[in-house]
Amino acid sequence: MEKGDASKAMEEKMRAVQIHAPGEFSVDWVPVPHPGRGEVLVEVKAVAICGSDPGIFNGKVLQNGWPPHFPFIAGHEFAAQVVALGEGVTNLKPGDRVAGEAHCGCGTCEMCKKGYYNLCLNYGNQAAGHHHYGHSSPGCYAQYQVYDQKALTLLPDNVTYDEGTLVDTAGTAYNALRLTGVEPGGFTAIIGPGPMGIMAMCLAKAMGSATIVIGRRQRLAMAAKLGADYTIDYEKVDDPVEEVRRITGGGAHQVIEAAGNATAYFESVQMARKGGHVALISIPPKDGQEAALKSLIMNQITLHGVRANPNCSKIVLDLMAQGSLNVKDQITHRFPMEQIHEAFDTFIGRKDGALKVIVHPNGDC
């Protein structure tokens, strides 16, 4: 199949990673999908493994309806090149380099009209125009895929495909900081130096805040290497909350939780100063009472839930293009799609300091 030959692409088959049952997946030959009205066919150049992908692959989030059926093609952090247009596409053309989003709202419900397409009231209703790519709609662990034009943003010329895959991570981190606000010259505390936490740290620094990252081991060292102003190893201090309050003189102006455990939820509120803001990015397995409610009330702290990255892609891509946001150094490993099992083992096991692991469905780009 010649790259860029749209008609030939749609007549043939492609390689894609299919989940056949929880924990069972393989690279298979499947038909190349056809774009419908308002959709484009893209050649997927690079895919980043997201922290939510292992749960989709191993069946731990089946209660969310992810995946909706077997076999299923997952994946949602990607960059690609447009190769064919469906009817009614107005803002893209073949050859365009694009980065994608997981959430694509119906565009007509109350939430979508307000710009909160991540909270679309027609969630899961593809007939109404909603897609959650890689979750309830097929995703990007494939050589080709079809996407609604609303879910794609043009890549700046100086942003690579690999860097473009980090739009989702960067956008979600930016959404958290947009919700909390960033106090110029203030302090941002980030719990959890994984890909999302480190991205939030980089963005907070770019927005004028001093940063404190709480974590341990290789990933905390990575946060320091990438520019954290302060690091706190929770295995080596008696009380991370008191350490944050000591450094900041009373608590951080904004706290970003990206660790995903009850201790982090609880301590994130306690780390905020009076009148501060806390954003929770990670998703607990079920509703509970992990927040420090008395501290929340007595210190008039504002708590934000963060879901995805609505209207953030162009902003973070512009920051990448301008050199204000360095994502290149966060990419630690790259694999061809045929080595998908090794790629997942590397990401899940954090082998060799793995942070962001990239998969190339069509070879190196």
PDB file of C-alpha atoms in Angstrom, residues 22-306:
ATOM      1  CA  PRO A  22      -9.620  -8.931  28.817  1.00  0.00           C
ATOM      2  CA  GLY A  23      -5.832  -9.267  28.714  1.00  0.00           C
ATOM      3  CA  GLU A  24      -5.832 -10.870  25.253  1.00  0.00           C
ATOM      4  CA  PHE A  25      -4.755  -8.757  22.280  1.00  0.00           C
ATOM      5  CA  SER A  26      -2.865  -9.200  19.024  1.00  0.00           C
ATOM      6  CA  VAL A  27      -1.882  -7.436  15.815  1.00  0.00           C
ATOM      7  CA  ASP A  28      -4.369  -8.539  13.136  1.00  0.00           C
ATOM      8  CA  TRP A  29      -5.397  -7.747   9.580  1.00  0.00           C
ATOM      9  CA  VAL A  30      -8.686  -5.827   9.489  1.00  0.00           C
ATOM     10  CA  PRO A  31     -10.524  -3.777   6.830  1.00  0.00           C
ATOM     11  CA  VAL A  32      -9.541  -0.128   6.426  1.00  0.00           C
ATOM     12  CA  PRO A  33     -12.544   1.958   7.581  1.00  0.00           C
ATOM     13  CA  HIS A  34     -14.337   4.442   5.301  1.00  0.00           C
ATOM     14  CA  PRO A  35     -14.945   8.037   6.387  1.00  0.00           C
ATOM     15  CA  GLY A  36     -18.572   9.132   6.693  1.00  0.00           C
ATOM     16  CA  ARG A  37     -20.005  12.603   6.548  1.00  0.00           C
ATOM     17  CA  GLY A  38     -17.821  15.078   8.447  1.00  0.00           C
ATOM     18  CA  GLU A  39     -15.099  12.456   8.907  1.00  0.00           C
ATOM     19  CA  VAL A  40     -11.598  11.946   7.555  1.00  0.00           C
ATOM     20  CA  LEU A  41      -9.432   8.882   7.102  1.00  0.00           C
ATOM     21  CA  VAL A  42      -5.987   9.339   8.617  1.00  0.00           C
ATOM     22  CA  GLU A  43      -2.767   7.378   8.418  1.00  0.00           C
ATOM     23  CA  VAL A  44      -1.726   7.009  12.050  1.00  0.00           C
ATOM     24  CA  LYS A  45       1.920   7.980  12.421  1.00  0.00           C
ATOM     25  CA  ALA A  46       2.431   7.705  16.189  1.00  0.00           C
ATOM     26  CA  VAL A  47       0.481   6.629  19.271  1.00  0.00           C
ATOM     27  CA  ALA A  48       1.379   7.288  22.903  1.00  0.00           C
ATOM     28  CA  ILE A  49       0.368   4.742  25.513  1.00  0.00           C
ATOM     29  CA  CYS A  50      -1.933   6.435  28.021  1.00  0.00           C
ATOM     30  CA  GLY A  51      -2.178   5.521  31.679  1.00  0.00           C
ATOM     31  CA  SER A  52      -5.794   4.507  31.056  1.00  0.00           C
ATOM     32  CA  ASP A  53      -4.927   2.082  28.240  1.00  0.00           C
ATOM     33  CA  PRO A  54      -3.822  -0.850  30.435  1.00  0.00           C
ATOM     34  CA  GLY A  55      -7.212  -0.795  32.185  1.00  0.00           C
ATOM     35  CA  ILE A  56      -8.997  -0.924  28.832  1.00  0.00           C
ATOM     36  CA  PHE A  57      -6.777  -3.766  27.614  1.00  0.00           C
ATOM     37  CA  ASN A  58      -7.059  -5.854  30.803  1.00  0.00           C
ATOM     38  CA  GLY A  59     -10.775  -5.334  31.399  1.00  0.00           C
ATOM     39  CA  LYS A  60     -10.525  -3.337  34.631  1.00  0.00           C
ATOM     40  CA  VAL A  61     -12.756  -0.558  33.280  1.00  0.00           C
ATOM     41  CA  LEU A  62     -15.434  -2.725  31.685  1.00  0.00           C
ATOM     42  CA  GLN A  63     -17.909  -1.208  34.155  1.00  0.00           C
ATOM     43  CA  ASN A  64     -17.459   2.071  32.264  1.00  0.00           C
ATOM     44  CA  GLY A  65     -18.358   0.357  29.006  1.00  0.00           C
ATOM     45  CA  TRP A  66     -14.719   0.385  27.836  1.00  0.00           C
ATOM     46  CA  PRO A  67     -14.336  -1.445  25.558  1.00  0.00           C
ATOM     47  CA  PRO A  68     -17.972  -1.707  24.401  1.00  0.00           C
ATOM     48  CA  HIS A  69     -17.418  -5.020  22.615  1.00  0.00           C
ATOM     49  CA  PHE A  70     -14.798  -7.521  21.479  1.00  0.00           C
ATOM     50  CA  PRO A  71     -12.808  -7.421  19.301  1.00  0.00           C
ATOM     51  CA  PHE A  72     -12.009  -3.725  19.772  1.00  0.00           C
ATOM     52  CA  ILE A  73      -9.301  -1.302  18.665  1.00  0.00           C
ATOM     53  CA  ALA A  74      -8.284   0.999  21.542  1.00  0.00           C
ATOM     54  CA  GLY A  75      -5.852   3.923  21.786  1.00  0.00           C
ATOM     55  CA  HIS A  76      -6.515   7.669  21.817  1.00  0.00           C
ATOM     56  CA  GLU A  77      -3.242   9.643  22.053  1.00  0.00           C
ATOM     57  CA  PHE A  78      -2.106  10.002  18.448  1.00  0.00           C
ATOM     58  CA  ALA A  79      -0.808  12.099  15.585  1.00  0.00           C
ATOM     59  CA  ALA A  80      -1.538  11.327  11.964  1.00  0.00           C
ATOM     60  CA  GLN A  81      -1.723  12.486   8.351  1.00  0.00           C
ATOM     61  CA  VAL A  82      -5.026  12.988   6.544  1.00  0.00           C
ATOM     62  CA  VAL A  83      -5.354  10.733   3.478  1.00  0.00           C
ATOM     63  CA  ALA A  84      -9.042  10.920   2.494  1.00  0.00           C
ATOM     64  CA  LEU A  85     -12.086  13.080   3.186  1.00  0.00           C
ATOM     65  CA  GLY A  86     -15.692  12.173   3.786  1.00  0.00           C
ATOM     66  CA  GLU A  87     -18.578  14.278   2.565  1.00  0.00           C
ATOM     67  CA  GLY A  88     -18.905  17.713   4.116  1.00  0.00           C
ATOM     68  CA  VAL A  89     -15.361  18.070   5.469  1.00  0.00           C
ATOM     69  CA  THR A  90     -14.453  21.753   5.273  1.00  0.00           C
ATOM     70  CA  ASN A  91     -11.398  22.409   7.435  1.00  0.00           C
ATOM     71  CA  LEU A  92      -8.957  19.638   6.455  1.00  0.00           C
ATOM     72  CA  LYS A  93      -7.370  18.327   3.259  1.00  0.00           C
ATOM     73  CA  PRO A  94      -5.267  15.296   2.269  1.00  0.00           C
ATOM     74  CA  GLY A  95      -1.693  15.691   3.438  1.00  0.00           C
ATOM     75  CA  ASP A  96      -2.550  17.716   6.546  1.00  0.00           C
ATOM     76  CA  ARG A  97      -0.634  16.720   9.679  1.00  0.00           C
ATOM     77  CA  VAL A  98      -2.947  16.490  12.683  1.00  0.00           C
ATOM     78  CA  ALA A  99      -3.122  15.588  16.366  1.00  0.00           C
ATOM     79  CA  GLY A 100      -6.245  13.997  17.772  1.00  0.00           C
ATOM     80  CA  GLU A 101      -8.466  14.081  20.819  1.00  0.00           C
ATOM     81  CA  ALA A 102     -10.342  11.242  22.458  1.00  0.00           C
ATOM     82  CA  HIS A 103     -13.541  13.206  23.093  1.00  0.00           C
ATOM     83  CA  CYS A 104     -15.796  14.294  20.250  1.00  0.00           C
ATOM     84  CA  GLY A 105     -19.143  15.657  21.394  1.00  0.00           C
ATOM     85  CA  CYS A 106     -22.426  15.574  19.512  1.00  0.00           C
ATOM     86  CA  GLY A 107     -22.187  19.346  19.072  1.00  0.00           C
ATOM     87  CA  THR A 108     -25.879  19.978  19.779  1.00  0.00           C
ATOM     88  CA  CYS A 109     -26.515  19.208  23.453  1.00  0.00           C
ATOM     89  CA  GLU A 110     -26.390  21.819  26.216  1.00  0.00           C
ATOM     90  CA  MET A 111     -22.865  20.875  27.348  1.00  0.00           C
ATOM     91  CA  CYS A 112     -21.441  20.841  23.814  1.00  0.00           C
ATOM     92  CA  LYS A 113     -22.955  24.253  23.057  1.00  0.00           C
ATOM     93  CA  LYS A 114     -21.193  25.612  26.146  1.00  0.00           C
ATOM     94  CA  GLY A 115     -17.880  24.198  24.917  1.00  0.00           C
ATOM     95  CA  TYR A 116     -17.826  21.267  27.362  1.00  0.00           C
ATOM     96  CA  TYR A 117     -17.901  18.519  24.760  1.00  0.00           C
ATOM     97  CA  ASN A 118     -15.983  16.342  27.232  1.00  0.00           C
ATOM     98  CA  LEU A 119     -19.249  16.277  29.207  1.00  0.00           C
ATOM     99  CA  CYS A 120     -21.507  15.583  26.202  1.00  0.00           C
ATOM    100  CA  LEU A 121     -25.017  14.608  27.275  1.00  0.00           C
ATOM    101  CA  ASN A 122     -25.211  12.117  24.398  1.00  0.00           C
ATOM    102  CA  TYR A 123     -22.196  10.146  25.647  1.00  0.00           C
ATOM    103  CA  GLY A 124     -21.968   6.804  23.875  1.00  0.00           C
ATOM    104  CA  ASN A 125     -24.677   7.630  21.322  1.00  0.00           C
ATOM    105  CA  GLN A 126     -22.805   7.461  18.036  1.00  0.00           C
ATOM    106  CA  ALA A 127     -26.021   8.001  16.080  1.00  0.00           C
ATOM    107  CA  ALA A 128     -26.236  11.429  17.758  1.00  0.00           C
ATOM    108  CA  GLY A 129     -22.645  12.192  16.746  1.00  0.00           C
ATOM    109  CA  HIS A 130     -20.798  11.424  19.977  1.00  0.00           C
ATOM    110  CA  HIS A 131     -17.492   9.519  19.976  1.00  0.00           C
ATOM    111  CA  HIS A 132     -15.049   8.689  22.733  1.00  0.00           C
ATOM    112  CA  TYR A 133     -12.273   7.344  20.559  1.00  0.00           C
ATOM    113  CA  GLY A 134     -10.360   4.389  21.936  1.00  0.00           C
ATOM    114  CA  HIS A 135     -12.989   3.932  24.653  1.00  0.00           C
ATOM    115  CA  SER A 136     -16.497   3.615  23.193  1.00  0.00           C
ATOM    116  CA  SER A 137     -15.501   4.178  19.543  1.00  0.00           C
ATOM    117  CA  PRO A 138     -12.581   2.509  17.721  1.00  0.00           C
ATOM    118  CA  GLY A 139      -9.192   4.081  18.380  1.00  0.00           C
ATOM    119  CA  CYS A 140      -5.744   4.559  16.948  1.00  0.00           C
ATOM    120  CA  TYR A 141      -3.696   1.408  17.531  1.00  0.00           C
ATOM    121  CA  ALA A 142      -4.006   0.854  13.782  1.00  0.00           C
ATOM    122  CA  GLN A 143      -2.359   1.892  10.532  1.00  0.00           C
ATOM    123  CA  TYR A 144      -5.473   3.868   9.531  1.00  0.00           C
ATOM    124  CA  GLN A 145      -8.534   5.160  11.372  1.00  0.00           C
ATOM    125  CA  VAL A 146     -11.561   7.369  10.790  1.00  0.00           C
ATOM    126  CA  TYR A 147     -12.129  10.503  12.891  1.00  0.00           C
ATOM    127  CA  ASP A 148     -14.653  13.305  12.999  1.00  0.00           C
ATOM    128  CA  GLN A 149     -12.997  16.494  11.775  1.00  0.00           C
ATOM    129  CA  LYS A 150     -13.943  18.150  15.098  1.00  0.00           C
ATOM    130  CA  ALA A 151     -11.537  15.835  16.938  1.00  0.00           C
ATOM    131  CA  LEU A 152      -8.455  16.844  14.933  1.00  0.00           C
ATOM    132  CA  THR A 153      -6.129  19.858  15.232  1.00  0.00           C
ATOM    133  CA  LEU A 154      -3.439  20.854  12.736  1.00  0.00           C
ATOM    134  CA  LEU A 155       0.130  20.244  13.870  1.00  0.00           C
ATOM    135  CA  PRO A 156       2.517  23.207  13.658  1.00  0.00           C
ATOM    136  CA  ASP A 157       5.286  22.574  11.127  1.00  0.00           C
ATOM    137  CA  ASN A 158       7.993  22.326  13.809  1.00  0.00           C
ATOM    138  CA  VAL A 159       6.095  19.839  16.021  1.00  0.00           C
ATOM    139  CA  THR A 160       6.849  16.203  15.181  1.00  0.00           C
ATOM    140  CA  TYR A 161       4.312  13.401  15.052  1.00  0.00           C
ATOM    141  CA  ASP A 162       5.819  11.866  18.198  1.00  0.00           C
ATOM    142  CA  GLU A 163       5.499  15.177  20.036  1.00  0.00           C
ATOM    143  CA  GLY A 164       1.959  15.567  18.701  1.00  0.00           C
ATOM    144  CA  THR A 165       0.852  12.411  20.490  1.00  0.00           C
ATOM    145  CA  LEU A 166       1.301  14.262  23.795  1.00  0.00           C
ATOM    146  CA  VAL A 167      -1.486  16.733  23.020  1.00  0.00           C
ATOM    147  CA  ASP A 168      -3.920  14.685  25.111  1.00  0.00           C
ATOM    148  CA  THR A 169      -1.627  14.540  28.147  1.00  0.00           C
ATOM    149  CA  ALA A 170      -0.605  18.190  27.820  1.00  0.00           C
ATOM    150  CA  GLY A 171      -4.183  19.290  27.210  1.00  0.00           C
ATOM    151  CA  THR A 172      -5.542  17.516  30.275  1.00  0.00           C
ATOM    152  CA  ALA A 173      -2.783  18.970  32.442  1.00  0.00           C
ATOM    153  CA  TYR A 174      -3.499  22.402  30.992  1.00  0.00           C
ATOM    154  CA  ASN A 175      -7.221  21.954  31.682  1.00  0.00           C
ATOM    155  CA  ALA A 176      -6.385  21.289  35.344  1.00  0.00           C
ATOM    156  CA  LEU A 177      -4.312  24.475  35.558  1.00  0.00           C
ATOM    157  CA  ARG A 178      -6.939  26.450  33.672  1.00  0.00           C
ATOM    158  CA  LEU A 179      -9.537  25.366  36.225  1.00  0.00           C
ATOM    159  CA  THR A 180      -7.381  26.135  39.259  1.00  0.00           C
ATOM    160  CA  GLY A 181      -5.771  29.234  37.789  1.00  0.00           C
ATOM    161  CA  VAL A 182      -2.035  29.816  38.142  1.00  0.00           C
ATOM    162  CA  GLU A 183      -0.757  32.447  40.558  1.00  0.00           C
ATOM    163  CA  PRO A 184       2.265  34.083  38.860  1.00  0.00           C
ATOM    164  CA  GLY A 185       5.136  33.884  41.311  1.00  0.00           C
ATOM    165  CA  GLY A 186       3.142  31.478  43.483  1.00  0.00           C
ATOM    166  CA  PHE A 187       3.517  27.763  44.088  1.00  0.00           C
ATOM    167  CA  THR A 188       2.046  24.750  42.317  1.00  0.00           C
ATOM    168  CA  ALA A 189       2.306  21.401  44.111  1.00  0.00           C
ATOM    169  CA  ILE A 190       1.971  18.286  41.961  1.00  0.00           C
ATOM    170  CA  ILE A 191       1.384  14.876  43.530  1.00  0.00           C
ATOM    171  CA  GLY A 192       2.505  12.063  41.245  1.00  0.00           C
ATOM    172  CA  PRO A 193       5.419  12.512  38.792  1.00  0.00           C
ATOM    173  CA  GLY A 194       3.975  10.326  36.061  1.00  0.00           C
ATOM    174  CA  PRO A 195       3.387  11.650  32.523  1.00  0.00           C
ATOM    175  CA  MET A 196       0.413  13.777  33.598  1.00  0.00           C
ATOM    176  CA  GLY A 197       2.073  15.169  36.720  1.00  0.00           C
ATOM    177  CA  ILE A 198       5.307  16.036  34.937  1.00  0.00           C
ATOM    178  CA  MET A 199       3.354  17.681  32.125  1.00  0.00           C
ATOM    179  CA  ALA A 200       1.454  19.768  34.704  1.00  0.00           C
ATOM    180  CA  MET A 201       4.779  20.734  36.270  1.00  0.00           C
ATOM    181  CA  CYS A 202       6.205  21.866  32.916  1.00  0.00           C
ATOM    182  CA  LEU A 203       3.093  23.885  32.099  1.00  0.00           C
ATOM    183  CA  ALA A 204       2.910  25.506  35.541  1.00  0.00           C
ATOM    184  CA  LYS A 205       6.535  26.641  35.174  1.00  0.00           C
ATOM    185  CA  ALA A 206       5.784  28.034  31.715  1.00  0.00           C
ATOM    186  CA  MET A 207       2.874  29.964  33.252  1.00  0.00           C
ATOM    187  CA  GLY A 208       5.041  31.596  35.920  1.00  0.00           C
ATOM    188  CA  SER A 209       4.680  29.353  38.962  1.00  0.00           C
ATOM    189  CA  ALA A 210       7.291  27.708  41.144  1.00  0.00           C
ATOM    190  CA  THR A 211       6.734  23.950  41.235  1.00  0.00           C
ATOM    191  CA  ILE A 212       6.915  21.285  43.929  1.00  0.00           C
ATOM    192  CA  VAL A 213       6.647  17.648  42.857  1.00  0.00           C
ATOM    193  CA  ILE A 214       5.853  14.890  45.359  1.00  0.00           C
ATOM    194  CA  GLY A 215       6.770  11.330  44.408  1.00  0.00           C
ATOM    195  CA  ARG A 216       9.605   8.834  44.598  1.00  0.00           C
ATOM    196  CA  ARG A 217      12.373   6.998  42.800  1.00  0.00           C
ATOM    197  CA  GLN A 218      13.069   7.302  39.053  1.00  0.00           C
ATOM    198  CA  ARG A 219      10.074   9.424  38.203  1.00  0.00           C
ATOM    199  CA  LEU A 220      10.817  11.963  40.904  1.00  0.00           C
ATOM    200  CA  ALA A 221      14.369  12.147  39.545  1.00  0.00           C
ATOM    201  CA  MET A 222      12.895  12.710  36.081  1.00  0.00           C
ATOM    202  CA  ALA A 223      10.786  15.590  37.426  1.00  0.00           C
ATOM    203  CA  ALA A 224      13.926  17.183  38.861  1.00  0.00           C
ATOM    204  CA  LYS A 225      15.769  16.684  35.570  1.00  0.00           C
ATOM    205  CA  LEU A 226      12.935  18.352  33.650  1.00  0.00           C
ATOM    206  CA  GLY A 227      12.923  21.420  35.864  1.00  0.00           C
ATOM    207  CA  ALA A 228      10.942  20.962  39.086  1.00  0.00           C
ATOM    208  CA  ASP A 229      11.935  23.722  41.515  1.00  0.00           C
ATOM    209  CA  TYR A 230      11.486  21.443  44.538  1.00  0.00           C
ATOM    210  CA  THR A 231      11.041  17.692  44.881  1.00  0.00           C
ATOM    211  CA  ILE A 232       9.738  15.794  47.897  1.00  0.00           C
ATOM    212  CA  ASP A 233      10.410  12.077  48.235  1.00  0.00           C
ATOM    213  CA  TYR A 234       7.499  10.819  50.314  1.00  0.00           C
ATOM    214  CA  GLU A 235       9.530   7.757  51.293  1.00  0.00           C
ATOM    215  CA  LYS A 236      12.146   9.971  52.943  1.00  0.00           C
ATOM    216  CA  VAL A 237      10.113  12.649  54.716  1.00  0.00           C
ATOM    217  CA  ASP A 238       7.839  12.177  57.688  1.00  0.00           C
ATOM    218  CA  ASP A 239       5.021  14.380  56.416  1.00  0.00           C
ATOM    219  CA  PRO A 240       4.855  15.571  52.762  1.00  0.00           C
ATOM    220  CA  VAL A 241       2.027  17.971  53.628  1.00  0.00           C
ATOM    221  CA  GLU A 242       4.092  19.765  56.252  1.00  0.00           C
ATOM    222  CA  GLU A 243       7.050  19.887  53.881  1.00  0.00           C
ATOM    223  CA  VAL A 244       4.925  21.587  51.206  1.00  0.00           C
ATOM    224  CA  ARG A 245       3.558  24.045  53.762  1.00  0.00           C
ATOM    225  CA  ARG A 246       7.094  24.787  54.963  1.00  0.00           C
ATOM    226  CA  ILE A 247       8.415  25.456  51.447  1.00  0.00           C
ATOM    227  CA  THR A 248       5.450  27.632  50.505  1.00  0.00           C
ATOM    228  CA  GLY A 249       4.971  29.445  53.784  1.00  0.00           C
ATOM    229  CA  GLY A 250       1.440  28.197  54.354  1.00  0.00           C
ATOM    230  CA  GLY A 251       0.444  25.991  51.432  1.00  0.00           C
ATOM    231  CA  ALA A 252       0.463  25.926  47.643  1.00  0.00           C
ATOM    232  CA  HIS A 253      -1.707  28.279  45.619  1.00  0.00           C
ATOM    233  CA  GLN A 254      -2.797  25.356  43.472  1.00  0.00           C
ATOM    234  CA  VAL A 255      -2.391  21.607  43.953  1.00  0.00           C
ATOM    235  CA  ILE A 256      -2.603  19.112  41.086  1.00  0.00           C
ATOM    236  CA  GLU A 257      -3.324  15.504  42.073  1.00  0.00           C
ATOM    237  CA  ALA A 258      -2.095  12.975  39.499  1.00  0.00           C
ATOM    238  CA  ALA A 259      -1.231   9.943  41.634  1.00  0.00           C
ATOM    239  CA  GLY A 260      -4.529   8.081  41.820  1.00  0.00           C
ATOM    240  CA  ASN A 261      -4.675   6.891  45.405  1.00  0.00           C
ATOM    241  CA  ALA A 262      -6.662   7.791  48.507  1.00  0.00           C
ATOM    242  CA  THR A 263      -3.635   9.286  50.280  1.00  0.00           C
ATOM    243  CA  ALA A 264      -3.056  11.693  47.393  1.00  0.00           C
ATOM    244  CA  TYR A 265      -6.693  12.784  47.298  1.00  0.00           C
ATOM    245  CA  PHE A 266      -6.625  13.485  51.031  1.00  0.00           C
ATOM    246  CA  GLU A 267      -3.252  15.230  51.140  1.00  0.00           C
ATOM    247  CA  SER A 268      -3.898  17.376  48.081  1.00  0.00           C
ATOM    248  CA  VAL A 269      -6.494  19.381  50.009  1.00  0.00           C
ATOM    249  CA  GLN A 270      -4.229  19.708  53.035  1.00  0.00           C
ATOM    250  CA  MET A 271      -1.364  21.025  50.890  1.00  0.00           C
ATOM    251  CA  ALA A 272      -3.405  23.981  49.608  1.00  0.00           C
ATOM    252  CA  ARG A 273      -3.231  27.358  51.320  1.00  0.00           C
ATOM    253  CA  LYS A 274      -6.328  29.181  52.525  1.00  0.00           C
ATOM    254  CA  GLY A 275      -8.403  30.130  49.511  1.00  0.00           C
ATOM    255  CA  GLY A 276      -6.365  27.798  47.315  1.00  0.00           C
ATOM    256  CA  HIS A 277      -7.469  25.480  44.513  1.00  0.00           C
ATOM    257  CA  VAL A 278      -7.098  21.716  44.094  1.00  0.00           C
ATOM    258  CA  ALA A 279      -7.543  19.771  40.837  1.00  0.00           C
ATOM    259  CA  LEU A 280      -8.064  16.000  40.832  1.00  0.00           C
ATOM    260  CA  ILE A 281      -6.987  14.422  37.543  1.00  0.00           C
ATOM    261  CA  SER A 282      -6.791  10.700  38.340  1.00  0.00           C
ATOM    262  CA  ILE A 283      -9.962   8.636  38.564  1.00  0.00           C
ATOM    263  CA  PRO A 284     -10.607   6.542  41.697  1.00  0.00           C
ATOM    264  CA  PRO A 285     -12.112   3.072  41.201  1.00  0.00           C
ATOM    265  CA  LYS A 286     -15.360   4.150  42.868  1.00  0.00           C
ATOM    266  CA  ASP A 287     -16.930   7.031  44.760  1.00  0.00           C
ATOM    267  CA  GLY A 288     -15.653   7.399  48.296  1.00  0.00           C
ATOM    268  CA  GLN A 289     -14.782  10.000  50.901  1.00  0.00           C
ATOM    269  CA  GLU A 290     -11.096  10.458  50.201  1.00  0.00           C
ATOM    270  CA  ALA A 291     -11.098  14.270  50.357  1.00  0.00           C
ATOM    271  CA  ALA A 292     -10.094  16.082  53.552  1.00  0.00           C
ATOM    272  CA  LEU A 293     -13.531  17.666  53.933  1.00  0.00           C
ATOM    273  CA  LYS A 294     -12.921  19.637  57.132  1.00  0.00           C
ATOM    274  CA  SER A 295      -9.811  21.271  55.662  1.00  0.00           C
ATOM    275  CA  LEU A 296     -11.739  21.919  52.447  1.00  0.00           C
ATOM    276  CA  ILE A 297     -14.472  23.770  54.313  1.00  0.00           C
ATOM    277  CA  MET A 298     -12.491  25.574  56.993  1.00  0.00           C
ATOM    278  CA  ASN A 299      -9.918  26.926  54.520  1.00  0.00           C
ATOM    279  CA  GLN A 300     -12.442  27.716  51.767  1.00  0.00           C
ATOM    280  CA  ILE A 301     -10.553  25.620  49.242  1.00  0.00           C
ATOM    281  CA  THR A 302     -12.028  25.097  45.782  1.00  0.00           C
ATOM    282  CA  LEU A 303     -11.954  21.511  44.502  1.00  0.00           C
ATOM    283  CA  HIS A 304     -12.015  20.822  40.749  1.00  0.00           C
ATOM    284  CA  GLY A 305     -12.663  17.577  38.945  1.00  0.00           C
ATOM    285  CA  VAL A 306     -10.709  17.390  35.676  1.00  0.00           C
TER     286      VAL A 306
END
